[in-house]
Short mmCIF file of C-alpha atoms in Angstrom, two decimals:
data_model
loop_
_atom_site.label_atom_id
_atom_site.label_comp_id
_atom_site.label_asym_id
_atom_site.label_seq_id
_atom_site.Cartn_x
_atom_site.Cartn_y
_atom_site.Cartn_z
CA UNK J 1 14.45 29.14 5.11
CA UNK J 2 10.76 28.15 6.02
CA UNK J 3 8.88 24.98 5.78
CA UNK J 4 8.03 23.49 2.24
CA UNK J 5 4.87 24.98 0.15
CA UNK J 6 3.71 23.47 -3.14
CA UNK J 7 4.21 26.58 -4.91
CA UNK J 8 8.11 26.60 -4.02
CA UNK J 9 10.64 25.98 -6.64
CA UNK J 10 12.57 23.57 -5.01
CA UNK J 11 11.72 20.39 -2.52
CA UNK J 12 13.50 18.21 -0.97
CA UNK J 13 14.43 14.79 -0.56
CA UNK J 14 14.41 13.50 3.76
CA UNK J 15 16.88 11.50 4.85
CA UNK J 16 20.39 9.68 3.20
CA UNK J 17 18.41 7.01 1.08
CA UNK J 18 16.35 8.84 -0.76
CA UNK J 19 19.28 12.09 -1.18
CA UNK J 20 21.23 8.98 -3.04
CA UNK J 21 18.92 8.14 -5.27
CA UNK J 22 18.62 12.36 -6.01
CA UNK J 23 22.29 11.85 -6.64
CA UNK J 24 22.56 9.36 -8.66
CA UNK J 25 19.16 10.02 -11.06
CA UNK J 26 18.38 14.05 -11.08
CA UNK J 27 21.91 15.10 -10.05
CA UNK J 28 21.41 17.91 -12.41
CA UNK J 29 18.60 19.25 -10.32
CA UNK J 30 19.93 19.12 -6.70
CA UNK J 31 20.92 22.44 -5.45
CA UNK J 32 22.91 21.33 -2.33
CA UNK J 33 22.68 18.61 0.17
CA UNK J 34 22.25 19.70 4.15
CA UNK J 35 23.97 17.92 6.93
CA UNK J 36 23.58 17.38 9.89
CA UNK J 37 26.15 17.47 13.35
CA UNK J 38 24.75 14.07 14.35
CA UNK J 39 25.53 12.75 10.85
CA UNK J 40 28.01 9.72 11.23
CA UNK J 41 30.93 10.73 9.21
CA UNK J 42 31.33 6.77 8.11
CA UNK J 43 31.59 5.06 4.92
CA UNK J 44 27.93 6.23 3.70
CA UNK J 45 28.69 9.76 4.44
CA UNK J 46 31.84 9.48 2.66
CA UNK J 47 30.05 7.74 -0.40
CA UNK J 48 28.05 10.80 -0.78
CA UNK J 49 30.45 13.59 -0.24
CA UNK J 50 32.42 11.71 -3.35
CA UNK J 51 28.98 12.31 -5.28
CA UNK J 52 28.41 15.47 -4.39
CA UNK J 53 32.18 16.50 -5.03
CA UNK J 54 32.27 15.29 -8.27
CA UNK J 55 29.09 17.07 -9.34
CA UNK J 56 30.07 20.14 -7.75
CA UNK J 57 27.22 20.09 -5.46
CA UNK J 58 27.77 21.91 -2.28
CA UNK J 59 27.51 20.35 1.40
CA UNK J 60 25.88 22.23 4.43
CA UNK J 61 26.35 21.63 7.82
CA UNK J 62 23.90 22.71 9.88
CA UNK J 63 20.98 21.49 11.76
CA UNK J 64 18.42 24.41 11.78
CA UNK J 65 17.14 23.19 7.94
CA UNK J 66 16.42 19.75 9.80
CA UNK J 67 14.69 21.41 12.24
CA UNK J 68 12.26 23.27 9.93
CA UNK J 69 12.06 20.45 7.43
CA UNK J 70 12.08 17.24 9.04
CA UNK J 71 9.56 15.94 11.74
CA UNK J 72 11.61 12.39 12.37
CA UNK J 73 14.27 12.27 14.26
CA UNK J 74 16.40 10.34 12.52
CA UNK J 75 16.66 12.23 9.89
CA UNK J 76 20.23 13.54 9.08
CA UNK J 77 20.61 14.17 5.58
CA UNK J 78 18.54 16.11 3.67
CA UNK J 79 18.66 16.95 -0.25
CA UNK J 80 17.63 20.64 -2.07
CA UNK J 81 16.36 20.22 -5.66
CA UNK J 82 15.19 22.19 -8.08
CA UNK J 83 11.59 20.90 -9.46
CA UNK J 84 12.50 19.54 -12.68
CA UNK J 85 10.37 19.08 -15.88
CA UNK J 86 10.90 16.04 -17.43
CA UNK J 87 8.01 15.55 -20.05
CA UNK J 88 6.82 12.25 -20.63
CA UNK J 89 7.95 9.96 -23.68
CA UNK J 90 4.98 9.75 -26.55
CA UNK J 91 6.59 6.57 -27.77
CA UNK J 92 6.62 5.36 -23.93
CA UNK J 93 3.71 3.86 -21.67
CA UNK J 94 1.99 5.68 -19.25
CA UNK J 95 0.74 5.49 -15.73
CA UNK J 96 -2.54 8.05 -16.02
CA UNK J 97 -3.83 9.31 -12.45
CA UNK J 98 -6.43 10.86 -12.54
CA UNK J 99 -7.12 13.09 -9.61
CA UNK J 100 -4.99 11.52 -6.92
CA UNK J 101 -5.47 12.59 -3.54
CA UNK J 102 -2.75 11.00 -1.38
CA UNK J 103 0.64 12.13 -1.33
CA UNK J 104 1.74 8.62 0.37
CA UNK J 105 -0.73 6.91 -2.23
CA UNK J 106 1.13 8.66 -5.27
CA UNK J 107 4.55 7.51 -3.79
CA UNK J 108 3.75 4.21 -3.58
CA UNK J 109 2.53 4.38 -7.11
CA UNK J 110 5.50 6.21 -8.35
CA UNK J 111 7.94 3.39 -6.73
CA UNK J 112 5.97 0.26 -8.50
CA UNK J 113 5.93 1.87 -11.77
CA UNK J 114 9.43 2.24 -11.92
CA UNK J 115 9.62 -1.28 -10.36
CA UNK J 116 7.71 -2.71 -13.52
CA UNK J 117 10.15 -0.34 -15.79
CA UNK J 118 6.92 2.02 -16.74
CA UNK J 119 9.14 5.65 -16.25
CA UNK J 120 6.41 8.02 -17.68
CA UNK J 121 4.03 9.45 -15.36
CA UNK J 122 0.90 11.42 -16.26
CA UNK J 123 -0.88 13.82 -13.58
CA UNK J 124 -4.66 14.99 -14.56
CA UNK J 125 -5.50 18.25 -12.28
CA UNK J 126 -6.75 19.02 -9.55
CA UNK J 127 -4.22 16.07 -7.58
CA UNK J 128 -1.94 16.03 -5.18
CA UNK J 129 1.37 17.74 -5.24
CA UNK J 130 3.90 15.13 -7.13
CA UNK J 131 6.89 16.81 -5.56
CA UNK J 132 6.14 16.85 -1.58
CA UNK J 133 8.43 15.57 0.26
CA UNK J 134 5.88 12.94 1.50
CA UNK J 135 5.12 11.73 -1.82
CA UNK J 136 9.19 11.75 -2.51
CA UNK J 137 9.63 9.97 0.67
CA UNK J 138 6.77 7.22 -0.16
CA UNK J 139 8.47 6.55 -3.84
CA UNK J 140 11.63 5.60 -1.84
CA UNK J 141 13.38 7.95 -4.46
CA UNK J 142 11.47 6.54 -7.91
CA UNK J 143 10.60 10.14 -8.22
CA UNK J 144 14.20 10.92 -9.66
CA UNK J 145 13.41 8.62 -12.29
CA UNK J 146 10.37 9.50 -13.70
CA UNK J 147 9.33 11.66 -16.79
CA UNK J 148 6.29 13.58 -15.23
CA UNK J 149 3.37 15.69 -16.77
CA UNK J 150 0.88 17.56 -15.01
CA UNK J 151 -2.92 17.97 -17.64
CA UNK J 152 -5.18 20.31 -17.12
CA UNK J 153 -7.92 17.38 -18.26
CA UNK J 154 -7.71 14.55 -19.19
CA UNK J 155 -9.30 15.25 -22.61
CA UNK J 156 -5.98 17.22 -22.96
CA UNK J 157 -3.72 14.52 -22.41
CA UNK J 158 -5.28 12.67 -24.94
CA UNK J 159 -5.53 15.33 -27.31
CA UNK J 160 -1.56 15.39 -26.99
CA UNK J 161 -1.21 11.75 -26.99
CA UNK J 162 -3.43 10.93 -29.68
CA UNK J 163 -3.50 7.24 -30.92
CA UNK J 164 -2.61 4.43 -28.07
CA UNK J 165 -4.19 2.42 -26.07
CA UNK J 166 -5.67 3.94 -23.31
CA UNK J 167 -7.14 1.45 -20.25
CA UNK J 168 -9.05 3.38 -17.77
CA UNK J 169 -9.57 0.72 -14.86
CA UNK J 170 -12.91 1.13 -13.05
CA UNK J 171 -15.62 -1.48 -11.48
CA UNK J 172 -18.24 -0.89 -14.41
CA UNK J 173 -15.90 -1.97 -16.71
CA UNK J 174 -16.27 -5.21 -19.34
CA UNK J 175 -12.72 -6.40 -19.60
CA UNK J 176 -10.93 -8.52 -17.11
CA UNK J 177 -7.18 -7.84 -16.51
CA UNK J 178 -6.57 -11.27 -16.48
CA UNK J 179 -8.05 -11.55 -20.16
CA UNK J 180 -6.36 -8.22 -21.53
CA UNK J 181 -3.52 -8.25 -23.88
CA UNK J 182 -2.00 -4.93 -23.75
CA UNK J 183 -0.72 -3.21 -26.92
CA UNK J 184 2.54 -0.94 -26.37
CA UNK J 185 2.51 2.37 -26.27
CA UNK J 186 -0.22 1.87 -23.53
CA UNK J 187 -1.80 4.13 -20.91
CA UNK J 188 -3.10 2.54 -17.28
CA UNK J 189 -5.59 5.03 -16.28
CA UNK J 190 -6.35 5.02 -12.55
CA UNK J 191 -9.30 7.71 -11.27
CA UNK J 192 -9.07 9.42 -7.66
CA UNK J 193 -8.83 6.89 -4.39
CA UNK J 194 -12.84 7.58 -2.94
CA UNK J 195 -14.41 8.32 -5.83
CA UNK J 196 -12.53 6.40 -9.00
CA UNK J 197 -12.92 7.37 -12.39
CA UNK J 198 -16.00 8.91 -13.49
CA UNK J 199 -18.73 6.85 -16.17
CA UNK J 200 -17.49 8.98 -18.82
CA UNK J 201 -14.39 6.64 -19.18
CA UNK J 202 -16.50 4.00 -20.02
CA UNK J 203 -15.95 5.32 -23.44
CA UNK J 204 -12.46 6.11 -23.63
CA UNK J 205 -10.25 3.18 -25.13
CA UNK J 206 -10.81 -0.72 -23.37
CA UNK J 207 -11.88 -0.21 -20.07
CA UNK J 208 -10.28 -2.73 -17.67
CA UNK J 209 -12.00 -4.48 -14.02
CA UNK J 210 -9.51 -6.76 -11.68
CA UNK J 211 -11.00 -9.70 -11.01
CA UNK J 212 -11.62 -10.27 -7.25
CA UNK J 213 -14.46 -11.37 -4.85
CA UNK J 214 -17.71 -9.54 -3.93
CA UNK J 215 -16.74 -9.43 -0.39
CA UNK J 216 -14.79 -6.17 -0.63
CA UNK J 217 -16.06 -2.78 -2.41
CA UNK J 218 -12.47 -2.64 -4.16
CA UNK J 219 -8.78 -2.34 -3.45
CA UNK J 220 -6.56 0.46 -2.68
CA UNK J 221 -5.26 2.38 -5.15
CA UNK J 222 -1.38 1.61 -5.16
CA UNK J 223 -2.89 -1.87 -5.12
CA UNK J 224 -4.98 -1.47 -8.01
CA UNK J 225 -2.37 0.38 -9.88
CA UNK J 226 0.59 -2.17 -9.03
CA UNK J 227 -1.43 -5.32 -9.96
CA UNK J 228 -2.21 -3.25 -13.43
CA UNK J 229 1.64 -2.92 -13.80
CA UNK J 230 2.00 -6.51 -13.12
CA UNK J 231 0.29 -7.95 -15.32
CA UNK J 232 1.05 -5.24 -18.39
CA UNK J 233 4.80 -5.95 -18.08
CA UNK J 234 5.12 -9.36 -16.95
CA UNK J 235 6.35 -10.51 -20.50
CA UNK J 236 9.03 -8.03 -20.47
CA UNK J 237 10.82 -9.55 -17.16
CA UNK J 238 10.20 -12.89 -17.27
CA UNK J 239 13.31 -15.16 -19.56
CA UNK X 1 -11.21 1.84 30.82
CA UNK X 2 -7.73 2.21 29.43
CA UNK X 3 -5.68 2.72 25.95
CA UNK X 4 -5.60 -0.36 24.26
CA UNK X 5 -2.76 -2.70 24.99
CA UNK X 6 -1.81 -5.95 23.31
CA UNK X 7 -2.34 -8.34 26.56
CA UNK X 8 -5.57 -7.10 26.56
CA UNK X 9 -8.33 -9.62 25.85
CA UNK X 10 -10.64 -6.94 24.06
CA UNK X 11 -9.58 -4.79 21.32
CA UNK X 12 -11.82 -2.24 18.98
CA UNK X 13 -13.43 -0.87 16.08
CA UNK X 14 -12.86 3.17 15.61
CA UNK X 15 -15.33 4.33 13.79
CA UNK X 16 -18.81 3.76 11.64
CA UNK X 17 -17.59 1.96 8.69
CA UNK X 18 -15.35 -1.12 10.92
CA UNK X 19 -18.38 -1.55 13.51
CA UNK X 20 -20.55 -1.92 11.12
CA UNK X 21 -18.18 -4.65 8.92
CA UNK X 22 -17.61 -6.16 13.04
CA UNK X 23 -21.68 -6.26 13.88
CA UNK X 24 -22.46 -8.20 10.61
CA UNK X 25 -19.48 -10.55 10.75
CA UNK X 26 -18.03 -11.20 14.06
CA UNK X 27 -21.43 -10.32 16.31
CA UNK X 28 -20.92 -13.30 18.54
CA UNK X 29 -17.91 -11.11 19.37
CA UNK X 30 -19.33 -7.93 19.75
CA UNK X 31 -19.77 -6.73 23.75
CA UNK X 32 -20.66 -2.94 22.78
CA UNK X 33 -20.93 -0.23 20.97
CA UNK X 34 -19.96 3.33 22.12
CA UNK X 35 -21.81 6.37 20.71
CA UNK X 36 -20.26 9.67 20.92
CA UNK X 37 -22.92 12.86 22.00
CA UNK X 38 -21.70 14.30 18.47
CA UNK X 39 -22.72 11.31 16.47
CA UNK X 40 -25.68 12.22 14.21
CA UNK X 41 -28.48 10.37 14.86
CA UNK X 42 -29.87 9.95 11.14
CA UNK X 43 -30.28 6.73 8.65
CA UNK X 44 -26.28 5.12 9.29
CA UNK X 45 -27.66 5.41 12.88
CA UNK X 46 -30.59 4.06 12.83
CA UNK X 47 -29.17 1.16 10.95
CA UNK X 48 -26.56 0.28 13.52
CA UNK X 49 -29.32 0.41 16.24
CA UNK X 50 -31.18 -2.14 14.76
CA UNK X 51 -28.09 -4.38 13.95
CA UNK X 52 -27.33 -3.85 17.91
CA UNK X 53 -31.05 -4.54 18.92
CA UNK X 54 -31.56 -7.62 16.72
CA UNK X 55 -28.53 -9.45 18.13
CA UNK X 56 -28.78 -8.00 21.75
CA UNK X 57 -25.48 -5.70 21.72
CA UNK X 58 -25.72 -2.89 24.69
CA UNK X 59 -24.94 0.73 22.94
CA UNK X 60 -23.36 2.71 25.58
CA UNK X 61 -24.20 6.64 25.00
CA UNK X 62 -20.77 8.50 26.61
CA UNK X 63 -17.77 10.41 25.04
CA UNK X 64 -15.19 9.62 27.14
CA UNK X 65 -14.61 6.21 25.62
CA UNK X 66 -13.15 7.96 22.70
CA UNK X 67 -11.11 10.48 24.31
CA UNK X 68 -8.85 7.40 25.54
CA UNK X 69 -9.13 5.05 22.77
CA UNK X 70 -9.42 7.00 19.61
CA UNK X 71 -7.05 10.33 17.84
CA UNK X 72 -8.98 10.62 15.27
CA UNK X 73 -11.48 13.81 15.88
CA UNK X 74 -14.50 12.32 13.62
CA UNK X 75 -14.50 9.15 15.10
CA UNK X 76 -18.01 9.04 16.83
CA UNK X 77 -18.77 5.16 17.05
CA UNK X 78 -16.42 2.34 18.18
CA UNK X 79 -17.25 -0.97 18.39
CA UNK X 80 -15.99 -3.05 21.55
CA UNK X 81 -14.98 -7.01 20.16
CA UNK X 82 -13.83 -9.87 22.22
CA UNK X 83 -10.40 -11.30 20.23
CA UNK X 84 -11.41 -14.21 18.48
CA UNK X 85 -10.03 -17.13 17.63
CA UNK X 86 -11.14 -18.78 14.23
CA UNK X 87 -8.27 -20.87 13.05
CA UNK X 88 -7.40 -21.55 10.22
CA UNK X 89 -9.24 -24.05 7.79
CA UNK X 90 -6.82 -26.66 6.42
CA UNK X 91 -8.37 -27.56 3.19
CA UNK X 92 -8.47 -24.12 1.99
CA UNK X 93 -5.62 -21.68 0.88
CA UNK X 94 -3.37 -19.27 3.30
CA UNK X 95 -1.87 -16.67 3.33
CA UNK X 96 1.15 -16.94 5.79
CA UNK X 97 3.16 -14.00 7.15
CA UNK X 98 6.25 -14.60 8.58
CA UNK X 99 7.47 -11.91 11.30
CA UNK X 100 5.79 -9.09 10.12
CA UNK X 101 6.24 -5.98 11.82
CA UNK X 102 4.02 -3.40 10.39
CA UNK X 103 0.42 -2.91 11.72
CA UNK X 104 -0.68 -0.90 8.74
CA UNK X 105 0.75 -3.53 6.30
CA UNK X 106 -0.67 -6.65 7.92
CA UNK X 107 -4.19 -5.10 8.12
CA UNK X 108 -3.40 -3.83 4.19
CA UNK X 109 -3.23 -7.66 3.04
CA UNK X 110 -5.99 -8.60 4.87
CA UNK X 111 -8.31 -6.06 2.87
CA UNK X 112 -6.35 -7.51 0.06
CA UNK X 113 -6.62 -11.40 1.19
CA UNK X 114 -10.37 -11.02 1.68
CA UNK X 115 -10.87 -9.12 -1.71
CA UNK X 116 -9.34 -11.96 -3.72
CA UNK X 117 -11.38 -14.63 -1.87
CA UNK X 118 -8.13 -16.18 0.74
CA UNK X 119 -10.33 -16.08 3.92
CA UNK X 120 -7.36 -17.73 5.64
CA UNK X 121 -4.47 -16.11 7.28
CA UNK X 122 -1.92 -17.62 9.38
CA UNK X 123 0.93 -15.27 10.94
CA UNK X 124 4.51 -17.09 12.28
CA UNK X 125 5.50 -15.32 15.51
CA UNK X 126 7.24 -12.95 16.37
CA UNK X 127 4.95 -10.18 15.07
CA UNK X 128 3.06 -7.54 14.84
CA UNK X 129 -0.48 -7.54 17.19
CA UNK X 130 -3.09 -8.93 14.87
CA UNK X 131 -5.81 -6.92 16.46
CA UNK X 132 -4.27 -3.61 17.28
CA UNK X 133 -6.90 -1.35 16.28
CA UNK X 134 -4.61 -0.06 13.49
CA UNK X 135 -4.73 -3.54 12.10
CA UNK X 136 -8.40 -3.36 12.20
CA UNK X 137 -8.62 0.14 10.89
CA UNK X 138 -6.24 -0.55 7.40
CA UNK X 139 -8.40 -4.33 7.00
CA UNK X 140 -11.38 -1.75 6.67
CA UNK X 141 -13.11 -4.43 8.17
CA UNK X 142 -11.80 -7.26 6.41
CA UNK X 143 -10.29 -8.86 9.53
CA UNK X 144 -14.12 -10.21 10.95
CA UNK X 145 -14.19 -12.08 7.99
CA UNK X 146 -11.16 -13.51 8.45
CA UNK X 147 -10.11 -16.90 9.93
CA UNK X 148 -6.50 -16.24 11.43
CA UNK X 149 -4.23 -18.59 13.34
CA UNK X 150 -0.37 -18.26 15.37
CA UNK X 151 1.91 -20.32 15.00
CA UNK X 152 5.50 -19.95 16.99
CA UNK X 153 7.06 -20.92 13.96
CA UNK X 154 6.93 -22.33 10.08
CA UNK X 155 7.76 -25.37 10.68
CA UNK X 156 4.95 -25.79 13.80
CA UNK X 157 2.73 -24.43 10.69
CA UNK X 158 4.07 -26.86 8.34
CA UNK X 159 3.84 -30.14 10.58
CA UNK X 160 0.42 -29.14 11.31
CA UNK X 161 -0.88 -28.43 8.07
CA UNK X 162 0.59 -31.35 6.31
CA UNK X 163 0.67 -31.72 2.25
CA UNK X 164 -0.51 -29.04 0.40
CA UNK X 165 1.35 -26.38 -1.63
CA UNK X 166 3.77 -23.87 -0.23
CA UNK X 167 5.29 -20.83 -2.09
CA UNK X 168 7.40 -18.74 -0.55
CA UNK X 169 8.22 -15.47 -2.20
CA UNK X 170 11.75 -14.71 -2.61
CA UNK X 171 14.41 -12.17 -4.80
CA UNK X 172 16.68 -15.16 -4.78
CA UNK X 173 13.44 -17.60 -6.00
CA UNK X 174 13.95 -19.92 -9.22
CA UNK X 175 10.36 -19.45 -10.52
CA UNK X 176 8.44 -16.61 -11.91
CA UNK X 177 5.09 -15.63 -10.46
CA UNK X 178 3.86 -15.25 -14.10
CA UNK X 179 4.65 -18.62 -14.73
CA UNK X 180 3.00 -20.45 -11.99
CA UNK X 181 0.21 -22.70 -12.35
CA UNK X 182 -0.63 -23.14 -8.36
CA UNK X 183 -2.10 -26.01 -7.07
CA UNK X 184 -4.82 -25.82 -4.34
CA UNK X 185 -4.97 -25.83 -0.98
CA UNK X 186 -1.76 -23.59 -1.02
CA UNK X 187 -0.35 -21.22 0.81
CA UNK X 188 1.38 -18.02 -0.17
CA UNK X 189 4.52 -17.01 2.15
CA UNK X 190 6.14 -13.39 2.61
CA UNK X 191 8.72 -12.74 4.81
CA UNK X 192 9.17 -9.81 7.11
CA UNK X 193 9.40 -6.25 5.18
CA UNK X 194 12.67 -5.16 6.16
CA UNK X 195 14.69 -8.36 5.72
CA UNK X 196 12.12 -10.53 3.76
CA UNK X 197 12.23 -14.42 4.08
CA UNK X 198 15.30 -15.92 4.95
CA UNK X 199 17.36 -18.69 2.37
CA UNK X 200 16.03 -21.69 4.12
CA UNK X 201 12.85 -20.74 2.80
CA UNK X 202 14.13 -21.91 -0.91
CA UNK X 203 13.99 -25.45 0.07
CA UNK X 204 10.00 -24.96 1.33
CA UNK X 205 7.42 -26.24 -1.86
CA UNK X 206 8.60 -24.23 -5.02
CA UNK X 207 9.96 -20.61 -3.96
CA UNK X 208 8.32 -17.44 -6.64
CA UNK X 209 9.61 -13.89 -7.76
CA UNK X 210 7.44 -11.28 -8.85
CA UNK X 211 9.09 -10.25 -12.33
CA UNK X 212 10.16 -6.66 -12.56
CA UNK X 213 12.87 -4.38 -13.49
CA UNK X 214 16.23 -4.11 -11.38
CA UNK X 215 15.23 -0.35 -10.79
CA UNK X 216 14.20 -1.14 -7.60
CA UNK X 217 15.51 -3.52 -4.82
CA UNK X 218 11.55 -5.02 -3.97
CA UNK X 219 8.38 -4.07 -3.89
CA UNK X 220 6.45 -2.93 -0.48
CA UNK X 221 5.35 -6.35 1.15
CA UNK X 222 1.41 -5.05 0.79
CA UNK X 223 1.97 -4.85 -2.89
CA UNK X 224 3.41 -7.91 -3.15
CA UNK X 225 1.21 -9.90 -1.35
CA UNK X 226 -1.46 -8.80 -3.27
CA UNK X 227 0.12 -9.10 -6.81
CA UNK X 228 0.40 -12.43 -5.69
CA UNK X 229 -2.92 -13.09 -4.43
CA UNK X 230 -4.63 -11.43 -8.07
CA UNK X 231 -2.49 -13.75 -9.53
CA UNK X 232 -2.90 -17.14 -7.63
CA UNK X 233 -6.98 -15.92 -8.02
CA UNK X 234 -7.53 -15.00 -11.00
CA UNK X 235 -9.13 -17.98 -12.82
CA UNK X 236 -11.68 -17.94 -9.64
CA UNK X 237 -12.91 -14.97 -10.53
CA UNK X 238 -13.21 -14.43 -14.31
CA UNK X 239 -15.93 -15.88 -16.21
#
């Protein structure tokens, strides 16, 4: 056992929350489930042993894994899982990043596009490793939900994709989120957190600005990203 | 000179980017600027010396200043502020946040506040330090163009401020965000990011929920905050 590397096979999932939400949405991909001699053997613990009984996943006790995989201390549960490949849905919207840097920053992403029920992820290369256990940690366990695909280019994703409609969001752009009327399937297209995405996606579909004041250079990205989400899917929750 | 501590009545700026955002606008409340013996002496430079000169600020040429105050090992300017107090403006909006506990957070929705225009924040006690230098850092700056009040509670807040619109933002709320047509002054409320606001809170103004899917129990109060802000916003921003 040694620490995780992004060219590993398997990851894992830090701490009894997020190891649920393994459970209950990638069950298929979870190799075993570690546990720790400080675990409290209560009514949580027994919740999961059910779930990992019935899918014949096995429990570890031991606290050397938390040791090497963990740096909090509260930490007494930790999950094993495969890294699975879930393509994303043609038929489905997209969240596009393009270039992401930030593990945390990805996470954050990954939990509000679930939140607004957008399930398909794209990944344009270089970017951050989708399945550290920081960026696992930061989705709060949306991870297990997603349909993910890693492009070599972005040109390649679109070559796959073909027709939709494809909103790159930038500060050059014309559009106004406020004014946009988004046509399903539909791909939010967000470029890397210092640098955003390049002029050449001036030209690629209706590019999209958030409206906001002059007195700030722009917003984060999960903010960006989250207010995007917002607004695209706001018809689909509200009665 | 010591680590920063919240009785203190001086807190501080790590770094280029937040003294320069605290010389242009909070200089009445600037005492000094610290220059580390690595910091390059080019254009950025330059252009802090003359915003020092012009409005009489002492630059103080020693390192040892940032072995106690900062962790970060390219930090090579920090800006020394007296703690302000700007309150609040009642005839324009607010932002209100009501025990929050999170420095990174509150200094997230200031960035956030600022970008979409709400120059007004009030905070309901207990809570996090307003001007721990981690709140400075994640405003990037926003905080010295902030005006920011304390209140030991919403109701203090309330009888103070008078009529003007409150919306508190609540799971259990009666009223989508997407459906709100909000009337100025008003003043956006979010509750505390663990436990949120509590149920009195759906008897204040007209309580809001951010539409989304059940997939996930809430979205991170920063994210929130600011979905609401774009939203409350937008028509001041969009030609």
């Amino acid at each position: 056992m040694k620490r995780y590397q992004r060219e590993d096979e398997i990851s894992y999932s830090l701490g009894i929350t997020l190891t649920f939400e393994l459970l209950k949405y990638a069950t298929e991909y979870c190799n075993r489930v570690y546990v720790h001699s400080k675990m409290d053997k209560g009514e949580s613990f027994e919740k999961l042993k059910k779930l990992c009984d019935d899918a014949n996943i096995p429990m570890e006790f031991a606290d050397k894994p938390f040791n090497i995989l963990s740096q909090k201390e509260n930490c007494f549960i930790i999950g094993e899982f495969r890294k699975f490949k879930r393509p994303v849905d043609k038929n489905e919207s997209h969240v596009v990043l393009n270039n992401p840097s930030n593990a945390g920053n990805m996470g954050t992403i990954m939990r509000s596009a679930a939140g607004f029920g957008i399930t398909n992820l794209v990944i344009i290369s270089p970017a951050v490793d989708e399945f550290d256990p920081k960026t696992v940690r930061a989705s709060m366990g949306a991870i297990f939900r997603l349909n993910i695909s890693v492009y070599p280019s972005f040109d390649e994703y679109r070559k796959q994709m073909g027709d939709r409609s494809y909103y790159p969001f930038m500060l050059k752009a014309k559009t106004s989120l406020s004014k946009l009327e988004p046509v399903k399937p539909f791909s939010l297209i967000f470029g890397n957190e210092a640098t955003g995405l390049p002029d050449s996606f001036l030209e690629v579909g209706t590019s999209v600005i958030i409206p906001h004041s002059d007195r700030i250079d722009s917003l984060n990205l999960p903010i960006a990203a989250s207010i995007a989400l917002y607004e695209a899917t706001k018809n689909d929750f509200t009665k």
